[in-house]
Coordinates of C-alpha atoms and ligand atoms in Angstrom, one line a residue:
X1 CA 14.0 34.6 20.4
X2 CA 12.1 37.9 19.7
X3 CA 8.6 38.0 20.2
X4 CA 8.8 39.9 16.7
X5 CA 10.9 37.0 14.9
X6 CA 8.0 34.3 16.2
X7 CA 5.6 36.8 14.6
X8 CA 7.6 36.3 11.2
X9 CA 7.8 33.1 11.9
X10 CA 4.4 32.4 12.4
X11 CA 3.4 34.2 8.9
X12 CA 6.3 32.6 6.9
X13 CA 5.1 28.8 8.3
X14 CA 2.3 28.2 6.1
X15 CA 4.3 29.6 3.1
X16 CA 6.8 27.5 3.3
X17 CA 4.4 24.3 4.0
X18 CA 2.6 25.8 0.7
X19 CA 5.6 25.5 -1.2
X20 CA 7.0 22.1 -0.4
X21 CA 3.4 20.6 -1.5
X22 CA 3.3 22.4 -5.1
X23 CA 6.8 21.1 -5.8
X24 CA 6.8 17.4 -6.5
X25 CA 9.1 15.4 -4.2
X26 CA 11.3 14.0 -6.5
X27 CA 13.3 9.8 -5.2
X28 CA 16.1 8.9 -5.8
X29 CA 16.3 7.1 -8.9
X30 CA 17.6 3.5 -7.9
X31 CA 17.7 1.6 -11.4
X32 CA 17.1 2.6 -15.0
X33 CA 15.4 0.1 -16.7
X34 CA 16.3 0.2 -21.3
X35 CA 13.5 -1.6 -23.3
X36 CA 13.9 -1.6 -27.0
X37 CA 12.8 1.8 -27.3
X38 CA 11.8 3.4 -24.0
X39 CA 13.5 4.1 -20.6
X40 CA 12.0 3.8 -17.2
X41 CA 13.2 4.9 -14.2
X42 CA 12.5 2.7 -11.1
X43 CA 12.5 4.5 -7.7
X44 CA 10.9 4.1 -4.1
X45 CA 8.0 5.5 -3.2
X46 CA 7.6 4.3 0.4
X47 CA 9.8 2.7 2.7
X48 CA 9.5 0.4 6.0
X49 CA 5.9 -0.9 5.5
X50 CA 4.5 -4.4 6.4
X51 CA 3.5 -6.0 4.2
X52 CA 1.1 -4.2 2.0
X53 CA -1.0 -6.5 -0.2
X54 CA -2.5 -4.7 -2.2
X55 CA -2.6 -1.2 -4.1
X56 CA -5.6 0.6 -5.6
X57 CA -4.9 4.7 -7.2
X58 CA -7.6 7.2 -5.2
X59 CA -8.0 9.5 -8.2
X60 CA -9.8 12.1 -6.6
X61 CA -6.6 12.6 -3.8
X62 CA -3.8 11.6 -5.9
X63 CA -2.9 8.4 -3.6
X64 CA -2.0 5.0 -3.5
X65 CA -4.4 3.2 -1.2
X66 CA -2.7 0.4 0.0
X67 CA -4.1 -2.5 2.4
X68 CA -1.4 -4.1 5.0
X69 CA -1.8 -8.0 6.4
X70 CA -2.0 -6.8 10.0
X71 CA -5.6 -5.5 9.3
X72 CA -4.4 -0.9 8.4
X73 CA -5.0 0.3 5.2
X74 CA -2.9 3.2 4.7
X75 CA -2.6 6.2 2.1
X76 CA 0.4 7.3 0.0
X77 CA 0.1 10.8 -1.5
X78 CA 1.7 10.9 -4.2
X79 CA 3.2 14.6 -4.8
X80 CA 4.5 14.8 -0.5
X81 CA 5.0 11.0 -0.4
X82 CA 3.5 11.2 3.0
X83 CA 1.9 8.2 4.4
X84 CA -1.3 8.5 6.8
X85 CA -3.4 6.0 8.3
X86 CA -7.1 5.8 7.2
X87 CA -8.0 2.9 9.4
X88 CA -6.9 -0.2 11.2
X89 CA -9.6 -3.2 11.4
X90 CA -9.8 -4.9 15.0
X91 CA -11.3 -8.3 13.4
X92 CA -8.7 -8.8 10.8
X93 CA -7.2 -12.4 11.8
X94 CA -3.6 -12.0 10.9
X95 CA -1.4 -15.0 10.5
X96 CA 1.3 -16.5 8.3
X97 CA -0.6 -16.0 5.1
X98 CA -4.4 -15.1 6.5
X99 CA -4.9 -11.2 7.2
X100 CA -6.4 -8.1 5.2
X101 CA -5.7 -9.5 1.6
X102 CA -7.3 -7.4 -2.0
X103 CA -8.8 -4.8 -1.8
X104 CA -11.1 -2.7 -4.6
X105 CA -11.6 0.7 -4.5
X106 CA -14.7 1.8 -7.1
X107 CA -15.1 5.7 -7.3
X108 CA -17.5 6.7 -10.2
X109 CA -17.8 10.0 -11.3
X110 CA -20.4 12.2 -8.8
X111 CA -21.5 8.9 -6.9
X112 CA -21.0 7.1 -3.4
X113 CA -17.3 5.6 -3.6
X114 CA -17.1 2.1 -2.0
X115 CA -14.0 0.4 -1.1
X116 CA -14.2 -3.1 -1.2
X117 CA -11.8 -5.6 1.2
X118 CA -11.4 -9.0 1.8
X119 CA -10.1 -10.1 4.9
X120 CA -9.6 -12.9 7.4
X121 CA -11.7 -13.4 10.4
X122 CA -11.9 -15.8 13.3
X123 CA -14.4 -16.9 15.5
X124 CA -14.4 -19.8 18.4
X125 CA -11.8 -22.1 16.2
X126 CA -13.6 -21.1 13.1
X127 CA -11.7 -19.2 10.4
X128 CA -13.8 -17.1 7.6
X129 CA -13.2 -15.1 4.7
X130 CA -14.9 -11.8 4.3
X131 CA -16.0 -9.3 1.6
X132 CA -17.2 -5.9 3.3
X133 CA -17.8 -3.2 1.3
X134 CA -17.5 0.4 3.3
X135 CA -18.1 4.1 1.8
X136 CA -15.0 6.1 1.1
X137 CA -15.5 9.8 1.6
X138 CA -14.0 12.6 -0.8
X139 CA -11.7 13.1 2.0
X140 CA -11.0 9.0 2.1
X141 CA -12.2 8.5 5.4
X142 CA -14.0 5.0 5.6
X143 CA -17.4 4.6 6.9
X144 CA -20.6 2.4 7.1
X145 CA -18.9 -1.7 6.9
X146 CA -21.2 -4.0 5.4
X147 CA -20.5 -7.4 5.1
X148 CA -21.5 -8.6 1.4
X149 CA -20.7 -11.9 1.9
X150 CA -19.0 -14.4 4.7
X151 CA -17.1 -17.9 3.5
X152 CA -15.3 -20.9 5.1
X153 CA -11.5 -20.2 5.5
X154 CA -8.1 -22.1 6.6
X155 CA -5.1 -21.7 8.0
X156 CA -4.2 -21.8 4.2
X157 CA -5.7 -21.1 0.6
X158 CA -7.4 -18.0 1.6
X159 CA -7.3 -16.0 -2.0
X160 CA -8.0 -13.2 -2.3
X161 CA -8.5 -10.8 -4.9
X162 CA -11.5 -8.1 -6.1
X163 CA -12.3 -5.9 -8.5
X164 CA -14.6 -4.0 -9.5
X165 CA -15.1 -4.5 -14.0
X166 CA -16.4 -2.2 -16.4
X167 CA -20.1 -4.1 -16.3
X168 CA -19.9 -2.0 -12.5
X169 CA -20.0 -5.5 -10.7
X170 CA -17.7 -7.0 -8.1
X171 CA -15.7 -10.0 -8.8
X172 CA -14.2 -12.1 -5.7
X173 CA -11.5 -14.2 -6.4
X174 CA -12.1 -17.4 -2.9
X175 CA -9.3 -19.8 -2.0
X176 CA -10.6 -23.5 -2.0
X177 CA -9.9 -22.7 1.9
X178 CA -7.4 -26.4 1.5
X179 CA -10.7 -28.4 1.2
X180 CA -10.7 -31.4 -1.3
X181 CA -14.4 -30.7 -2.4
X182 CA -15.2 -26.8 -2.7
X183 CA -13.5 -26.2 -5.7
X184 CA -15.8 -28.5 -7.5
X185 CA -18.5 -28.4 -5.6
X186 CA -20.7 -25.5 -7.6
X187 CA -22.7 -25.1 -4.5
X188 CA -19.9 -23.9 -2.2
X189 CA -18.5 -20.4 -2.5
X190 CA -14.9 -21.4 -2.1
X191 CA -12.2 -21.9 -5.4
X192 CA -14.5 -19.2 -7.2
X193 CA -15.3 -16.4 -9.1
X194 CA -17.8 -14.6 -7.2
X195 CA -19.6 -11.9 -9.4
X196 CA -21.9 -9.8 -7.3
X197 CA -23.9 -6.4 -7.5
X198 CA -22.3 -3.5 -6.0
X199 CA -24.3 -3.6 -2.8
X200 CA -23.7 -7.6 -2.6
X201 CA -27.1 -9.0 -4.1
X202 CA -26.8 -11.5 -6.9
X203 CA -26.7 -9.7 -10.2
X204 CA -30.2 -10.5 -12.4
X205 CA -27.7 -11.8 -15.5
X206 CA -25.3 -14.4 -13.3
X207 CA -24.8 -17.5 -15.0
X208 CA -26.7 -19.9 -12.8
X209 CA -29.7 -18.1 -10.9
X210 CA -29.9 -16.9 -7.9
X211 CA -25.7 -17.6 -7.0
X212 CA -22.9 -15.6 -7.1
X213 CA -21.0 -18.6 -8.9
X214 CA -19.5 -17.3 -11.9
X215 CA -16.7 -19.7 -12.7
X216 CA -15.1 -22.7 -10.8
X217 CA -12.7 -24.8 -10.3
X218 CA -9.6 -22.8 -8.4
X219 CA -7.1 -23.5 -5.8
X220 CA -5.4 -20.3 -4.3
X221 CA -6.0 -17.3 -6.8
X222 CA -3.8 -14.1 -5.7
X223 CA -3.9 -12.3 -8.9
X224 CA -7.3 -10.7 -10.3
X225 CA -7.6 -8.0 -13.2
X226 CA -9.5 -7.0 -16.0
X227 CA -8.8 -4.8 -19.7
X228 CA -10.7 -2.0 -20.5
X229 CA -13.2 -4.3 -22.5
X230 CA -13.8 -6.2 -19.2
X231 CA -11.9 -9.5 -19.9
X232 CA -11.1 -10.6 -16.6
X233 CA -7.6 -12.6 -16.0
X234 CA -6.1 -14.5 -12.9
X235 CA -3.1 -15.7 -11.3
X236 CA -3.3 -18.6 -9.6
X237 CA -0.9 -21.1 -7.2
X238 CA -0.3 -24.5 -8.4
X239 CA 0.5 -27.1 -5.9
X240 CA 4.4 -28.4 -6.3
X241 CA 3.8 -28.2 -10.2
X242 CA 1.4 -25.8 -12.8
X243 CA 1.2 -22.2 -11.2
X244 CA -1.6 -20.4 -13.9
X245 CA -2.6 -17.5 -15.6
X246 CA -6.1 -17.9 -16.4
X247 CA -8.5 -15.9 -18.8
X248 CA -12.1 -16.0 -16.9
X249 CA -14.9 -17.1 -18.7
X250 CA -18.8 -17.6 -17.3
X251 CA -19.6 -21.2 -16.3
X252 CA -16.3 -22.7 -16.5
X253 CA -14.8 -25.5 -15.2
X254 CA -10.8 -24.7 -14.8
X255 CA -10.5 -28.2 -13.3
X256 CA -8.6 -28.1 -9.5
X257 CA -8.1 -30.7 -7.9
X258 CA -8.3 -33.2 -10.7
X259 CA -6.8 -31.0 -13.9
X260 CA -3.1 -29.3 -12.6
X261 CA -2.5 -26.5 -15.6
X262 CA -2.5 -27.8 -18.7
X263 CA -4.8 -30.6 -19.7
X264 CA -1.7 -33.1 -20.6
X265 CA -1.6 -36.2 -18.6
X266 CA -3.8 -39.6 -20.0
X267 CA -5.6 -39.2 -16.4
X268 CA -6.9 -35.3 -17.3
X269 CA -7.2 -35.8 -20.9
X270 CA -9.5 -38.4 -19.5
X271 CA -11.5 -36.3 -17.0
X272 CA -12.2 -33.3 -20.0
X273 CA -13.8 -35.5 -22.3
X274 CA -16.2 -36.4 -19.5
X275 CA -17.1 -33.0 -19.4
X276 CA -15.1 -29.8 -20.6
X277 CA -12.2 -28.1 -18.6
X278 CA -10.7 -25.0 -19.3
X279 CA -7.1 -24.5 -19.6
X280 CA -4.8 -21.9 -18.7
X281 CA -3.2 -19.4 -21.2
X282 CA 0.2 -19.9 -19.6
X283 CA 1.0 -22.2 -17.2
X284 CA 4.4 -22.7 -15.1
X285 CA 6.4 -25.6 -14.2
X286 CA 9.1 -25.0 -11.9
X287 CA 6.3 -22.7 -9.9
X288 CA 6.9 -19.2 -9.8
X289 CA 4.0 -18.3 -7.0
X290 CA 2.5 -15.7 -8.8
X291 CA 0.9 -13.3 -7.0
X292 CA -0.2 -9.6 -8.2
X293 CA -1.6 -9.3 -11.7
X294 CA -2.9 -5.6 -13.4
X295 CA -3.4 -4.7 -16.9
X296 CA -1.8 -2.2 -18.9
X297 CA -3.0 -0.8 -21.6
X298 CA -1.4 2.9 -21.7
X299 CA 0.8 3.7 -24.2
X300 CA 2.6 5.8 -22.3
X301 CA 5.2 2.6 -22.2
X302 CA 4.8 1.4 -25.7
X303 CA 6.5 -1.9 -25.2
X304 CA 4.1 -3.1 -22.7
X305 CA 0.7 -1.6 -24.3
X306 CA -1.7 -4.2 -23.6
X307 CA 0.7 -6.6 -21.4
X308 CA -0.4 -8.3 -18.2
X309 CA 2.2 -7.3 -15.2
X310 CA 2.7 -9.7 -12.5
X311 CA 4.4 -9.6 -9.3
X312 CA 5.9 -12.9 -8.3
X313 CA 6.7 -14.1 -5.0
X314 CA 8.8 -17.3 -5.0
X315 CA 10.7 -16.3 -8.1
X316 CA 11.0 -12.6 -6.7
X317 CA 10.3 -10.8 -9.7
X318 CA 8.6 -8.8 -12.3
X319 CA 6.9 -10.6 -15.3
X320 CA 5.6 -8.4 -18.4
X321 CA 3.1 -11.1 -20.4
X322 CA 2.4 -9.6 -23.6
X323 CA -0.8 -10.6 -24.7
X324 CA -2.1 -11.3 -28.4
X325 CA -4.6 -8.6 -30.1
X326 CA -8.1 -10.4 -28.9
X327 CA -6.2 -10.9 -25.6
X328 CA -7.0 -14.5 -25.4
X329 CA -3.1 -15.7 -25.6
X330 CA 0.3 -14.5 -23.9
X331 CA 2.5 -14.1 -27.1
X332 CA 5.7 -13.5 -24.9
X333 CA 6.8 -12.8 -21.5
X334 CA 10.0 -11.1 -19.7
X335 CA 11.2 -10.9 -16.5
X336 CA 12.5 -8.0 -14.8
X337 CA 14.2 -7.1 -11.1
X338 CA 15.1 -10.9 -10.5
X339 CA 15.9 -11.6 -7.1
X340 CA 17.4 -7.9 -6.5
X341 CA 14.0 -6.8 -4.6
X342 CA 13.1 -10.0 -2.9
X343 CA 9.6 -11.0 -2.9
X344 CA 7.2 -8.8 -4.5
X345 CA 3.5 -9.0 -4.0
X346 CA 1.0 -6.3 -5.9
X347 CA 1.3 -3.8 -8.8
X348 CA -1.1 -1.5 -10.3
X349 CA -0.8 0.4 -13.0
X350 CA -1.9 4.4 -13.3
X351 CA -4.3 6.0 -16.0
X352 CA -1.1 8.6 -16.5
X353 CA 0.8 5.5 -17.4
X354 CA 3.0 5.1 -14.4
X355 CA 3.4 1.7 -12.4
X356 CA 3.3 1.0 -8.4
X357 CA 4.4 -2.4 -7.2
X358 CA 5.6 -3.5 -3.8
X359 CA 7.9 -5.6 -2.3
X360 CA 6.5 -8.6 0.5
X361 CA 9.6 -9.2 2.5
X362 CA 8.4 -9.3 6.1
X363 CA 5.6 -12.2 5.8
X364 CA 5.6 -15.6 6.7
X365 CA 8.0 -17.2 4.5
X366 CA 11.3 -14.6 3.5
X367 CA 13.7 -15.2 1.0
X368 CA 17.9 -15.1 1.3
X369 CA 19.0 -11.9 2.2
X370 CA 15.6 -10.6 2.9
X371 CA 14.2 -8.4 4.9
X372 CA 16.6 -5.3 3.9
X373 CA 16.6 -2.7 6.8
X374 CA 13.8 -0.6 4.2
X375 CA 11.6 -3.5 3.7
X376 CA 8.7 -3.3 2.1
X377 CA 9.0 -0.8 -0.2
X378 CA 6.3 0.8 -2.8
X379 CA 8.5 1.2 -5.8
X380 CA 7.4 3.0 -9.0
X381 CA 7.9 3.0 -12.8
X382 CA 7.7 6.0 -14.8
X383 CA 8.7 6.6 -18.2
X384 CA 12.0 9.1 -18.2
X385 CA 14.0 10.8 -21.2
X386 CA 17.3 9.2 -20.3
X387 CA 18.8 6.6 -17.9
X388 CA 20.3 8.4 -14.7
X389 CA 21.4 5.1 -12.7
X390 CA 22.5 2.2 -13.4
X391 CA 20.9 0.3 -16.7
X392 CA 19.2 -2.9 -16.4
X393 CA 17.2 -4.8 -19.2
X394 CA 14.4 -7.1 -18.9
X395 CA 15.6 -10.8 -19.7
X396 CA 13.6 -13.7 -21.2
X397 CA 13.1 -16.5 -18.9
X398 CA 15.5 -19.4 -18.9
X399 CA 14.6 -21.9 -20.7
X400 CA 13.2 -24.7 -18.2
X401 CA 15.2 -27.7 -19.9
X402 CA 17.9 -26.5 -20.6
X403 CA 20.3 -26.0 -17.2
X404 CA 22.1 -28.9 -16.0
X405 CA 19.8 -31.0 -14.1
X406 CA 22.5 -31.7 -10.8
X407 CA 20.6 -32.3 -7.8
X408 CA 21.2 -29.1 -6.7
X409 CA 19.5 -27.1 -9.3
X410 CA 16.7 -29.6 -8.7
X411 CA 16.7 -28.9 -5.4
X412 CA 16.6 -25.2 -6.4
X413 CA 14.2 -25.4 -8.6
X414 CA 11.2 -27.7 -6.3
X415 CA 12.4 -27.9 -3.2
X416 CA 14.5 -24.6 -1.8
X417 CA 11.7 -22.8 -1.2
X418 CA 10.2 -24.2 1.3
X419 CA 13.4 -26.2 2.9
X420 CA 15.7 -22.8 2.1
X421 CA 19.1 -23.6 0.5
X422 CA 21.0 -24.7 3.6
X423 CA 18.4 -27.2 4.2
X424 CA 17.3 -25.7 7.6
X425 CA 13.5 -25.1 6.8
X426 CA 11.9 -22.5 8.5
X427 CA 10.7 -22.4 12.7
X428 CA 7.3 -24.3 12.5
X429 CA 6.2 -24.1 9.0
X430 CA 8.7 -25.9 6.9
X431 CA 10.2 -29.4 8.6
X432 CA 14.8 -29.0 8.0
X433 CA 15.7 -31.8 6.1
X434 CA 19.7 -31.5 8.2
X435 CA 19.6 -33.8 10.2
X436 CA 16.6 -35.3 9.8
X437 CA 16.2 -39.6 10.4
X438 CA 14.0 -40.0 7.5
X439 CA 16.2 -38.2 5.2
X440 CA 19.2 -40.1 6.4
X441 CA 17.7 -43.2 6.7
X442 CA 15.7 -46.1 4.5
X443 CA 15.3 -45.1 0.6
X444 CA 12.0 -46.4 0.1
X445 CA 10.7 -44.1 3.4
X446 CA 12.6 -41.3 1.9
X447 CA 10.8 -41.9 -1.8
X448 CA 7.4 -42.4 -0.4
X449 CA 7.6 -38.8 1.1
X450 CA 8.7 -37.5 -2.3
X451 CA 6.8 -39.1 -4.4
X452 CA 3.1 -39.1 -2.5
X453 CA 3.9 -36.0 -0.3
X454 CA 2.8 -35.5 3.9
X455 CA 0.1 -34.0 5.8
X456 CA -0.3 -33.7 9.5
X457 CA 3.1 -35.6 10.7
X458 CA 4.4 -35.0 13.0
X459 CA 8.1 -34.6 12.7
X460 CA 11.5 -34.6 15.5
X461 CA 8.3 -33.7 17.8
X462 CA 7.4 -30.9 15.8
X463 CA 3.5 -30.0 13.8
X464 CA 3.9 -28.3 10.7
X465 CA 0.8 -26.6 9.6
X466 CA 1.5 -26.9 5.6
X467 CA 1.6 -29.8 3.6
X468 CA 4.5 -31.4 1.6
X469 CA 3.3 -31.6 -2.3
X470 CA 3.6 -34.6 -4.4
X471 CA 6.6 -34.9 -6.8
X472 CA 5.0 -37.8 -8.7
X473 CA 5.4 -35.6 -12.0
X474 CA 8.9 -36.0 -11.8
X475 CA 10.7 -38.7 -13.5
X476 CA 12.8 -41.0 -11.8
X477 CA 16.5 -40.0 -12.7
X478 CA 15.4 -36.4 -11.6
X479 CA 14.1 -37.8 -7.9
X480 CA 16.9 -40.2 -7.7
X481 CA 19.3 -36.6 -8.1
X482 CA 17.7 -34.5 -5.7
X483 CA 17.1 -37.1 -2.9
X484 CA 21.1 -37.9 -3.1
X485 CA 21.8 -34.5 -3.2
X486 CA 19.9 -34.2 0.0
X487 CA 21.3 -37.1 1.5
X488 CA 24.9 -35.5 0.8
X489 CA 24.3 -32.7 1.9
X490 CA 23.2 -30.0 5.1
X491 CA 25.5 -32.1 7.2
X492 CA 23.7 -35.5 5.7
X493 CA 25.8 -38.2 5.0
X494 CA 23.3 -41.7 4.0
X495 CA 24.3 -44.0 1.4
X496 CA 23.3 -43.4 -2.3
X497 CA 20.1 -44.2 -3.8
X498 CA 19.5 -45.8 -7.1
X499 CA 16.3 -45.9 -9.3
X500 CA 16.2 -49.4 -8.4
X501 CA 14.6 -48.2 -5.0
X502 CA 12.2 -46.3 -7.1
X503 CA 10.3 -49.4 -8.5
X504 CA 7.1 -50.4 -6.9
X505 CA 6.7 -47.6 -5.2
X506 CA 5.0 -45.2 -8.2
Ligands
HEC1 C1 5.5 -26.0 -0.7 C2 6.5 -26.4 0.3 C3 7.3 -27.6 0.1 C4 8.0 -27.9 -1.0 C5 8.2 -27.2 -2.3 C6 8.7 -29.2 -0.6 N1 8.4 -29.5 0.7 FE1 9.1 -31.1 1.7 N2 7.9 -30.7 3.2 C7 7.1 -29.6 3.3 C8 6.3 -29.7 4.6 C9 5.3 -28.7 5.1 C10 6.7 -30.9 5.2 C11 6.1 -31.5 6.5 C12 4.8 -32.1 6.3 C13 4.2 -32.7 7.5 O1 4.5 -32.2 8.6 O2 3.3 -33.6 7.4 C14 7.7 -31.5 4.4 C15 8.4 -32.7 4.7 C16 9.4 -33.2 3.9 C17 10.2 -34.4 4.3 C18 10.1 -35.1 5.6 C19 11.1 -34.6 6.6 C20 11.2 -35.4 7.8 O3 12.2 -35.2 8.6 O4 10.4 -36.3 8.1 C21 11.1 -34.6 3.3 C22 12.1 -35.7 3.2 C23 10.9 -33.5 2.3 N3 9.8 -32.8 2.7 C24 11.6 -33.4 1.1 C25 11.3 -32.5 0.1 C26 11.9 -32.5 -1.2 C27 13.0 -33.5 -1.6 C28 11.4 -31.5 -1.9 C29 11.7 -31.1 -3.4 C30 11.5 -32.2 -4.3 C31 10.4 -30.9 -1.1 N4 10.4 -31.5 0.1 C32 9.6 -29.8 -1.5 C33 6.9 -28.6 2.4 C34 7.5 -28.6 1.2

């Protein structure tokens, strides 16, 4: 080349740069997605990510902040689409489900910006949760860690959630950390709301002085949200039964361990008129493992004006929960993207109305036919005049009584996703039940495990580091179907058990 064509060169460069950032990078448009009235198209964002947990909008950039499990929180730009790295955190302990979890990220108008993160640490054979707060520059560099606040943690039941509400405090939604006591203990920190003052002190107006208690009684809350009033709303894992979408009130009691969901059994009907227990507004039973939860209250998409969204993991899908005026009941819900993007773990929603959610298909426990070669993805939602791609419509869940009950859609519903379809489990988490002696051999050994559940067995040789829930709640024609089905089946061939086998043992 010319020294006079580098010359050119060298003066066109930056005009060209100038241009591709003023023009909007417009994705491919994978789906388009009819409600009654509107059309949305849904498209991806941001491809071949690991795991991001959670999303937060930097309004002052224009870009998704997103946190991922490893310990990096990264940043989307939302006109180029390019990624950058704003930091990775060295004492991030990452495994299975432990890591960088929520993340907050409070930028008021003229003022310090904080972003808030919880994460997973671990020290000698001690595992902790953290809150840190750190100051996020205009330029969203992160500076200046402070811990807020450090609280027993597990190799499970970990949370975590925060936000920041319209009363400018921070909310912190703990894990029980898997212990039988914390979540009713209102001394402990863990299976809380934690409210707290921006730098960390205890605010002045907290329901019990001088602690950051604000509400108790939780299990493992992933989802964590508020309106524009400042109603604050959880999702929250239920054990094999009862996942929950609570509404968060000061000084309650939502009753884990002893009260699962709803308040419907003679044993927790019992426990609430000792003293009161709150109850979900929506509870459910096959489990969904809710995960993700934002508000949206735009009307940009008037169907889902004041809706709660929620990313689902288990059930690998999208659910739109249409709340009632004063926001204290969900009046309907529909599900959306069911199984066609696998696991899917945060959303947020935009003040311009739009929608980012991602997809959580390389962590610890993937779904059939997951990871796809682009996995994770940021996907968004936008509002569009017309469908360009192929149409899909939002459906209303199936109705939990009425398939068939075989053994194998029992076994679908409570039991595939931890033992996978085929049976095979998964390498040092979930125990296969091919093969296995106790499956194959004496009922009553086999019913026990069903019925009361197992911790710390070790199995073919093997430690598993979860814990098989209890099925009590089923009745007995449904765990006579699914523990033949599974004696049948995977290469199993036992004799037949009757409900006969069943007696004594509840
Ligand atoms: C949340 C995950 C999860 C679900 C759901 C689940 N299990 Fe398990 N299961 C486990 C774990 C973990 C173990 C191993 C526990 C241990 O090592 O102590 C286990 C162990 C077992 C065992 C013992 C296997 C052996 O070889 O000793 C059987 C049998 C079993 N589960 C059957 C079932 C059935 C039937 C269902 C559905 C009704 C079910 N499980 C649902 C996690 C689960």
């Amino acid at each position: 080349m010319k020294k006079q064509t580098y010359i050119w060169l060298a003066l066109l460069m930056p005009l060209l740069s100038s241009c591709v950032a003023k023009t909007e990078t417009e994705s491919a448009v994978i789906n388009s997605i009819q409600l009654e009235h509107s059309v949305l198209s849904l498209s991806k964002e941001a491809t071949k990510l690991h795991v991001p947990w959670d999303l937060q909008y930097d309004k002052v950039n224009d870009a998704i902040l997103f946190s991922e499990i490893s310990g990096s929180i990264r940043k989307l730009d939302i006109k180029t689409k390019t990624v950058t790295l704003i930091d990775s955190l060295a004492d991030v302990y990452h495994q299975r489900t432990l890591g960088l979890l929520g993340m907050a990220l409070y930028q008021p108008e003229g003022q310090q910006a904080y972003l808030y993160l919880s994460y997973t640490s671990k020290k000698d054979s001690s595992i902790f949760s953290n809150l840190y707060r750190y100051e996020y520059s205009p330029e969203g560099k992160l500076a200046h860690p402070k811990l807020l606040l450090q609280i027993p943690g597990n190799t499970g039941h970990n949370g975590s959630r925060v936000i920041v509400s319209t009363d400018k405090k921070v909310y912190w939604a703990t894990g029980d950390a898997a212990s039988d006591t914390f979540a009713q203990d209102s001394s402990a920190l863990n299976g809380k709301i934690l409210r707290l003052n921006l730098d960390g002190s205890i605010p002045k107006d907290n329901p019990i002085a001088n602690s950051y208690v604000y509400a108790w009684g939780f299990r493992n809350m992933q989802g964590l949200t508020h309106d524009a009033k400042g109603m604050i709303y959880t999702s929250e894992h239920g054990d094999a039964i009862e996942d929950e979408i609570n509404l968060i009130r000061p000084l309650k009691n939502y009753g884990w361990p002893q009260i699962e969901g709803m308040i419907d059994t003679d044993k927790e009907k019992a426990i609430a008129k000792r003293s009161p227990r709150q109850e979900p507004i929506k509870s459910w039973t096959p489990v969904v493992a809710p995960s993700g939860l934002a508000y949206y209250g735009s009307g940009v998409i008037p169907e889902w004006k004041h809706s709660l969204l929620l990313a689902t993991l288990k059930n690998q899908s999208l659910r739109i929960l249409k709340l009632s005026a004063n926001g204290q009941q969900i009046v309907d819900e529909k599900v959306l993207f069911k199984d066609q993007l696998g696991r899917l773990r945060s959303v947020l929603t935009l003040p311009n109305g739009d929608i980012y959610f991602c997809s959580s298909n390389r962590d610890w426990n993937p779904q059939k036919g997951f990871p796809k070669p682009d996995d994770d993805v940021i996907y968004r939602l936008r509002i569009t005049d017309k469908a360009s791609a192929p149409i899909i419509k939002p459906t209303t869940p199936k109705a939990m009584n009425n398939p068939a009950k075989t053994g194998q859609t029992l076994y679908e519903a409570y039991c595939a996703s931890c033992h996978k379809a085929d049976g095979k489990g998964l390498n040092n988490t979930f125990p296969p039940l091919a093969n296995s002696t106790l499956v194959n051999g004496n009922p009553k050994d086999l019913l026990r495990v069903v019925l009361h559940g197992l911790k710390d067995k070790h199995i073919g040789g093997a430690k598993y580091e979860s814990t098989m829930p209890s099925f009590s709640f089923l009745k007995d024609e449904d765990i006579v179907e699914i523990t033949n089905y599974i004696r049948t089946h995977f290469g199993n061939s036992a004799s037949t058990i009757n409900q006969q086998h069943l007696t004594s043992l509840r």
